[in-house]
Amino acid sequence: MTDSISSTNIPELSSINEVLGNAIGDGGGRISVTAFATQLLSDGPIADVIGSIEAGYEDSVALVADLPDPDGLDVGALWRVFGDGEDSGVWKVLAGTPKTWDRLGPLPAADLAVVDARLDAGVASVAAEVAARLAGDEAEATARAEAIAAEATARGTAISGAIATEVTNRNTAISTAVAGEATARGTAISGAIASEVTRPTQAISTAVAGEATA
């Protein structure tokens, strides 16, 4: 019996032409790297993922729970799940009654780059929207403050004018009343003085006239 060789004792190689494998029904054997690569690309999960990149996806969702009912989709339809932890990846509709979803594998690097670009664009869009709203709010607040200031100035001017007019009118009325009162009182006093002055003169004249007659 030939002694077995442990894999750790096999020399390391930088490249290979053949690999050892097992085929169900045929046992173990060798297969060339070219034939093995052709097999990987023609069928199986690696072929499915590569095919999904070339064929494109039906759509993308955040969670596996968001995937639509597979019975409403074509067999082989591919969808991407982006935000569901270990369940994120490429999902495919499998034939059956009912049809089912099957995860083919993780998202290819190219798809992850698309996600990163979308996230960056989303963040930039939100930041721009917030900045625009803040600028709009500031401009609106400034406009309101200016309008309030203008209204206050206009009302203050109107009130000041009304008060000045009222004071002028009242002063004019008071001055007119005082002048009228002074004139009336002056006239009365002048008449009284004239009457008082006339009385002695009339009395003297009467006495003189009486004396002369006698």
GROMACS .gro file of C-alpha atoms in nm:
model
  214
    1MET     CA    1   0.000   0.000   0.000
    2THR     CA    2   0.139   0.337  -0.100
    3ASP     CA    3   0.194   0.578   0.183
    4SER     CA    4  -0.036   0.882   0.166
    5ILE     CA    5   0.106   1.232   0.139
    6SER     CA    6  -0.032   1.508   0.360
    7SER     CA    7  -0.134   1.821   0.176
    8THR     CA    8   0.093   2.024   0.401
    9ASN     CA    9   0.388   1.832   0.256
   10ILE     CA   10   0.301   1.909  -0.106
   11PRO     CA   11   0.530   2.175  -0.258
   12GLU     CA   12   0.380   2.523  -0.307
   13LEU     CA   13   0.335   2.645  -0.666
   14SER     CA   14   0.288   3.000  -0.799
   15SER     CA   15   0.058   2.878  -1.075
   16ILE     CA   16  -0.115   2.553  -1.170
   17ASN     CA   17  -0.237   2.372  -1.479
   18GLU     CA   18  -0.453   2.112  -1.310
   19VAL     CA   19  -0.655   2.065  -0.992
   20LEU     CA   20  -0.778   1.756  -0.813
   21GLY     CA   21  -1.147   1.713  -0.757
   22ASN     CA   22  -1.435   1.475  -0.716
   23ALA     CA   23  -1.723   1.414  -0.957
   24ILE     CA   24  -2.033   1.241  -0.826
   25GLY     CA   25  -2.050   0.899  -0.989
   26ASP     CA   26  -1.702   0.924  -1.138
   27GLY     CA   27  -1.489   0.946  -0.826
   28GLY     CA   28  -1.180   1.160  -0.793
   29GLY     CA   29  -0.956   1.282  -1.069
   30ARG     CA   30  -0.772   1.567  -1.233
   31ILE     CA   31  -0.916   1.858  -1.429
   32SER     CA   32  -0.734   2.132  -1.612
   33VAL     CA   33  -0.761   2.486  -1.481
   34THR     CA   34  -0.911   2.597  -1.814
   35ALA     CA   35  -1.184   2.332  -1.799
   36PHE     CA   36  -1.251   2.412  -1.434
   37ALA     CA   37  -1.285   2.786  -1.507
   38THR     CA   38  -1.519   2.711  -1.797
   39GLN     CA   39  -1.736   2.503  -1.567
   40LEU     CA   40  -1.749   2.779  -1.303
   41LEU     CA   41  -1.850   3.038  -1.562
   42SER     CA   42  -2.111   2.823  -1.728
   43ASP     CA   43  -2.318   2.709  -1.430
   44GLY     CA   44  -2.355   2.766  -1.059
   45PRO     CA   45  -2.352   3.068  -0.823
   46ILE     CA   46  -2.044   3.230  -0.979
   47ALA     CA   47  -2.200   3.210  -1.325
   48ASP     CA   48  -2.527   3.347  -1.188
   49VAL     CA   49  -2.361   3.651  -1.029
   50ILE     CA   50  -2.158   3.725  -1.341
   51GLY     CA   51  -2.469   3.681  -1.551
   52SER     CA   52  -2.660   3.922  -1.325
   53ILE     CA   53  -2.397   4.190  -1.381
   54GLU     CA   54  -2.415   4.143  -1.758
   55ALA     CA   55  -2.794   4.113  -1.778
   56GLY     CA   56  -2.877   4.377  -1.521
   57TYR     CA   57  -3.120   4.364  -1.233
   58GLU     CA   58  -3.495   4.396  -1.223
   59ASP     CA   59  -3.476   4.629  -0.923
   60SER     CA   60  -3.321   4.683  -0.581
   61VAL     CA   61  -3.461   4.684  -0.228
   62ALA     CA   62  -3.324   4.748   0.121
   63LEU     CA   63  -3.446   4.431   0.294
   64VAL     CA   64  -3.521   4.073   0.195
   65ALA     CA   65  -3.870   4.130   0.338
   66ASP     CA   66  -3.915   4.399   0.072
   67LEU     CA   67  -3.867   4.154  -0.215
   68PRO     CA   68  -4.192   4.114  -0.411
   69ASP     CA   69  -4.390   3.792  -0.442
   70PRO     CA   70  -4.176   3.574  -0.672
   71ASP     CA   71  -4.489   3.421  -0.831
   72GLY     CA   72  -4.543   3.755  -1.000
   73LEU     CA   73  -4.195   3.751  -1.154
   74ASP     CA   74  -4.018   3.558  -1.426
   75VAL     CA   75  -3.800   3.261  -1.332
   76GLY     CA   76  -3.441   3.381  -1.321
   77ALA     CA   77  -3.529   3.742  -1.236
   78LEU     CA   78  -3.248   3.901  -1.037
   79TRP     CA   79  -3.288   4.155  -0.757
   80ARG     CA   80  -3.039   4.322  -0.525
   81VAL     CA   81  -3.079   4.357  -0.149
   82PHE     CA   82  -2.858   4.634  -0.015
   83GLY     CA   83  -2.921   4.685   0.358
   84ASP     CA   84  -3.009   4.357   0.528
   85GLY     CA   85  -2.680   4.253   0.685
   86GLU     CA   86  -2.571   3.902   0.589
   87ASP     CA   87  -2.881   3.863   0.373
   88SER     CA   88  -2.769   4.149   0.148
   89GLY     CA   89  -2.667   4.028  -0.195
   90VAL     CA   90  -2.801   3.909  -0.527
   91TRP     CA   91  -3.131   3.719  -0.515
   92LYS     CA   92  -3.283   3.510  -0.793
   93VAL     CA   93  -3.632   3.375  -0.859
   94LEU     CA   94  -3.630   2.995  -0.877
   95ALA     CA   95  -3.886   2.783  -1.060
   96GLY     CA   96  -4.138   2.587  -0.856
   97THR     CA   97  -4.491   2.589  -0.721
   98PRO     CA   98  -4.479   2.833  -0.567
   99LYS     CA   99  -4.171   3.011  -0.700
  100THR     CA  100  -3.909   3.098  -0.440
  101TRP     CA  101  -3.624   3.340  -0.382
  102ASP     CA  102  -3.267   3.214  -0.359
  103ARG     CA  103  -2.962   3.414  -0.256
  104LEU     CA  104  -2.689   3.368  -0.513
  105GLY     CA  105  -2.416   3.544  -0.321
  106PRO     CA  106  -2.288   3.877  -0.196
  107LEU     CA  107  -2.312   4.196  -0.396
  108PRO     CA  108  -2.029   4.237  -0.647
  109ALA     CA  109  -1.779   4.514  -0.577
  110ALA     CA  110  -1.919   4.715  -0.868
  111ASP     CA  111  -2.264   4.716  -0.706
  112LEU     CA  112  -2.120   4.822  -0.371
  113ALA     CA  113  -1.950   5.113  -0.548
  114VAL     CA  114  -2.290   5.211  -0.689
  115VAL     CA  115  -2.438   5.202  -0.339
  116ASP     CA  116  -2.158   5.419  -0.202
  117ALA     CA  117  -2.207   5.668  -0.485
  118ARG     CA  118  -2.582   5.681  -0.419
  119LEU     CA  119  -2.524   5.734  -0.047
  120ASP     CA  120  -2.273   6.011  -0.114
  121ALA     CA  121  -2.514   6.175  -0.356
  122GLY     CA  122  -2.798   6.143  -0.105
  123VAL     CA  123  -2.593   6.298   0.175
  124ALA     CA  124  -2.484   6.582  -0.052
  125SER     CA  125  -2.842   6.641  -0.161
  126VAL     CA  126  -2.969   6.653   0.197
  127ALA     CA  127  -2.690   6.890   0.299
  128ALA     CA  128  -2.768   7.120   0.006
  129GLU     CA  129  -3.140   7.113   0.089
  130VAL     CA  130  -3.074   7.199   0.455
  131ALA     CA  131  -2.840   7.484   0.357
  132ALA     CA  132  -3.095   7.620   0.110
  133ARG     CA  133  -3.374   7.610   0.367
  134LEU     CA  134  -3.159   7.777   0.632
  135ALA     CA  135  -3.062   8.049   0.384
  136GLY     CA  136  -3.428   8.093   0.289
  137ASP     CA  137  -3.533   8.114   0.654
  138GLU     CA  138  -3.263   8.373   0.725
  139ALA     CA  139  -3.364   8.583   0.425
  140GLU     CA  140  -3.730   8.559   0.523
  141ALA     CA  141  -3.652   8.657   0.883
  142THR     CA  142  -3.450   8.957   0.762
  143ALA     CA  143  -3.732   9.066   0.532
  144ARG     CA  144  -3.986   9.037   0.814
  145ALA     CA  145  -3.765   9.237   1.051
  146GLU     CA  146  -3.723   9.511   0.790
  147ALA     CA  147  -4.098   9.520   0.727
  148ILE     CA  148  -4.169   9.545   1.101
  149ALA     CA  149  -3.912   9.823   1.140
  150ALA     CA  150  -4.062  10.017   0.847
  151GLU     CA  151  -4.413   9.973   0.989
  152ALA     CA  152  -4.297  10.094   1.331
  153THR     CA  153  -4.129  10.398   1.176
  154ALA     CA  154  -4.438  10.485   0.972
  155ARG     CA  155  -4.665  10.452   1.273
  156GLY     CA  156  -4.429  10.655   1.492
  157THR     CA  157  -4.418  10.933   1.232
  158ALA     CA  158  -4.796  10.934   1.203
  159ILE     CA  159  -4.845  10.943   1.580
  160SER     CA  160  -4.586  11.221   1.620
  161GLY     CA  161  -4.757  11.426   1.347
  162ALA     CA  162  -5.099  11.378   1.505
  163ILE     CA  163  -4.970  11.481   1.848
  164ALA     CA  164  -4.797  11.790   1.705
  165THR     CA  165  -5.115  11.891   1.521
  166GLU     CA  166  -5.324  11.840   1.834
  167VAL     CA  167  -5.087  12.051   2.043
  168THR     CA  168  -5.086  12.328   1.783
  169ASN     CA  169  -5.464  12.329   1.760
  170ARG     CA  170  -5.503  12.338   2.138
  171ASN     CA  171  -5.245  12.613   2.175
  172THR     CA  172  -5.422  12.819   1.907
  173ALA     CA  173  -5.757  12.771   2.079
  174ILE     CA  174  -5.613  12.866   2.419
  175SER     CA  175  -5.440  13.173   2.274
  176THR     CA  176  -5.761  13.286   2.104
  177ALA     CA  177  -5.964  13.235   2.423
  178VAL     CA  178  -5.709  13.422   2.634
  179ALA     CA  179  -5.696  13.711   2.386
  180GLY     CA  180  -6.075  13.734   2.377
  181GLU     CA  181  -6.096  13.726   2.754
  182ALA     CA  182  -5.830  13.994   2.785
  183THR     CA  183  -6.002  14.217   2.530
  184ALA     CA  184  -6.339  14.180   2.702
  185ARG     CA  185  -6.196  14.248   3.042
  186GLY     CA  186  -6.000  14.548   2.911
  187THR     CA  187  -6.310  14.697   2.754
  188ALA     CA  188  -6.510  14.652   3.074
  189ILE     CA  189  -6.239  14.809   3.286
  190SER     CA  190  -6.199  15.105   3.046
  191GLY     CA  191  -6.577  15.168   3.056
  192ALA     CA  192  -6.584  15.150   3.434
  193ILE     CA  193  -6.293  15.392   3.463
  194ALA     CA  194  -6.454  15.635   3.217
  195SER     CA  195  -6.784  15.627   3.409
  196GLU     CA  196  -6.603  15.681   3.737
  197VAL     CA  197  -6.414  15.977   3.595
  198THR     CA  198  -6.732  16.130   3.451
  199ARG     CA  199  -6.931  16.119   3.778
  200PRO     CA  200  -6.729  16.382   3.974
  201THR     CA  201  -6.726  16.612   3.677
  202GLN     CA  202  -7.102  16.589   3.641
  203ALA     CA  203  -7.151  16.645   4.018
  204ILE     CA  204  -6.930  16.953   4.017
  205SER     CA  205  -7.101  17.093   3.711
  206THR     CA  206  -7.443  17.041   3.870
  207ALA     CA  207  -7.335  17.208   4.195
  208VAL     CA  208  -7.182  17.502   4.015
  209ALA     CA  209  -7.493  17.547   3.806
  210GLY     CA  210  -7.713  17.539   4.118
  211GLU     CA  211  -7.497  17.787   4.299
  212ALA     CA  212  -7.503  18.027   4.009
  213THR     CA  213  -7.881  18.011   3.987
  214ALA     CA  214  -7.927  18.085   4.352
   0.00000   0.00000   0.00000
